[in-house]
């Protein structure tokens, strides 16, 4: 039960929704799926084995592959050179609170839900959407579509079963593939029955079909009917760089270049979806961008608006044909969450695009916060109570209500 003080701060009718937090399956989760356990490899990606799951090498792969994936295999820097002492400390089973903040754990296993619910109660968080890095790693690192679908069905099942005792307050973000949209819709339908209200979506096309293509319309119709929201998470949003930037003997250059533009493909995705008319054809569809930062969305929106004006559209677009402006589609159909850190404050975005920013803790990842509400109590002190409530839950609650499946707490 929230205290009356918290209710006064956020308004009693608006839930606080944490849209990006994390849990991982237990180390032996595959014991529940023995045939899949035997069929999965020990190293990933399956078409270019470089790391084992839940290791420093896996982390090094995520912070280097955006650049190295464009480099011929024989020219790639060896994985052991890309691992840092900080990565080893992050995955040390005997690590202390000096890694991240006290309570942070990049791969906290889902052994029970009581402690997470107690933390949420202490923070005043009503609902939390839970993402699995294990799941999105399997989605990104398994090439074979049949094996990939089996793996994702299994991890979705395992995680949703373990979250089922949380009275609906912990909701799993389902992880799916997009090489067979009939399977995708079937799996999302199954996961909605298991309590999922969101699912992970890569910012890149799958194969030769981009998500703004009419072939995807059956998916967008299905997920809005299900009342589900696609989340473009940075873990499935690799950027594209010229491979020559990897022509260096300094592994730090490779790691830094790879993570310089987390919003790069999110920006491409945004323009393609808005200008491609997806949100005109599916007015209740809402796409959420997680862990890409937040400062990019306002200039990106203003630039699309400028390109759509009569003076510029003949040069780039031709004739802008949609009834709403790009900014109106963004305000209605796009949500963006910053990390709860000082350099990603939502204040300016709340001023220019008040419907767009939404709250997430990224708990218990090291780049998140163990006290996200305390962080925003301080950082949002200058904004109105209404804007604060919109950010903490109202902007998301409106999206689910628009799909006909409102959030109830």
Phi, psi and omega in degrees: 000128179286147178289157179297329178297315179295322179296322179293326183287327186246351184089128188292339186267352185252118180287153170268121186240120176264106191273349181217095170229176191222147169212154176236151174295155179297158184306323184262026185299330181289349175298336177284349182226071190299322180293318177296319178303318180289331185273337181284145179282169177272340181234148181231164349298157185294335179261004179197069190300122183222341184210156170264154182297147174056049180226164173303326180295326177296316178298318179298324178296316181296328182262014176225340190289335179303321177276313189286340181295339177269001183260135176307143187305320184292345181257000182283142175296136180301147184299324183295336178280342181271347178281136179251166175298326178297322177295319179297321179294324182296329182254008177289121181298342179257019182297154178251185183290353180289346176271110184076226177241160179305124182099348180285146181199109185300332182228054177296125183277146180275085179265332176196165184253348187299318182292324178293318178295324177294319177297318178298318178299318179297324180279338186084031179262125182278313184228147180224129175268127189250127180248142178251118174293328175301316182294313183286339172292316177298323179295323184273336192249002176253120183280320184290121186294324181292313177297321179297318179294320178299317182296318182288323174301320182292311182291325175298318179296310183301311183294316183293326177295320181287337179269357188290345181265015184261018176057031178080001183278336176250117185243130181279131168282109181296145177246128184224170173252169186230020178272353175215096188292336174296316176296319181303313180295319179298315180292321178292324176298316177298317183286331174296322176296336179266008173105357181287136173245358182217162178210156183274140183226126177289151177279347179264155173296154170261119184065229184257008185245113178279159184291348174272358181287146178304336177300335180278352185300327178296324177293312182297323177296318182294315185288328176289325174297325179281347184074038183244150184244125173286136177247118172272098183267147184301334179294341177242031185226061183290144177273172179238129181228155173296128185297340181296339176296342177275000179278073182209154175263006183256108181296334179297323179299316180297314182295315184292315179300320183298330184252011184292327188233071181297337183266003188302305181284335173298321179295317177297313179303314181302309182298318181295320182289317181289306184288337177278000174080013182299317184282342171285320179286334183228076189295340180264357178289132175233128177253131179249133176258125183240131174067029173258007192083181180228340185295340184285334191290324182292308177297326178297320180292314180298325180291318176298319178300317180296318180295333183276350181288152184305329182291329184252330187302326177299335183280325186244316186263331192097250173242119177292124193247001185268149185290332178260154175286159175306320180298325179291322176294319178299313180299326182273321195243001182235137172230145182225133178246129171278162166285150180281066180226160189297330184272006179230046183287142181272001190304310183293321179294323176299331178286316186268325180228072193297337182277346195274314185290140178222163189270139166210153179261333191056018179293137004256031179291152186296333180274359177267216183210141173276351179222061186294324179292321175299321177301312183282335171304321180281310189284337180256016183299335184271353182264168183288159177299323180296317179294321180296316179295323177298316180296315186285343180186330186298320182294328177281318180302324179297323181295314181292324177295323180295331177276001179084014181226070187295153175287134176235132178232000000 
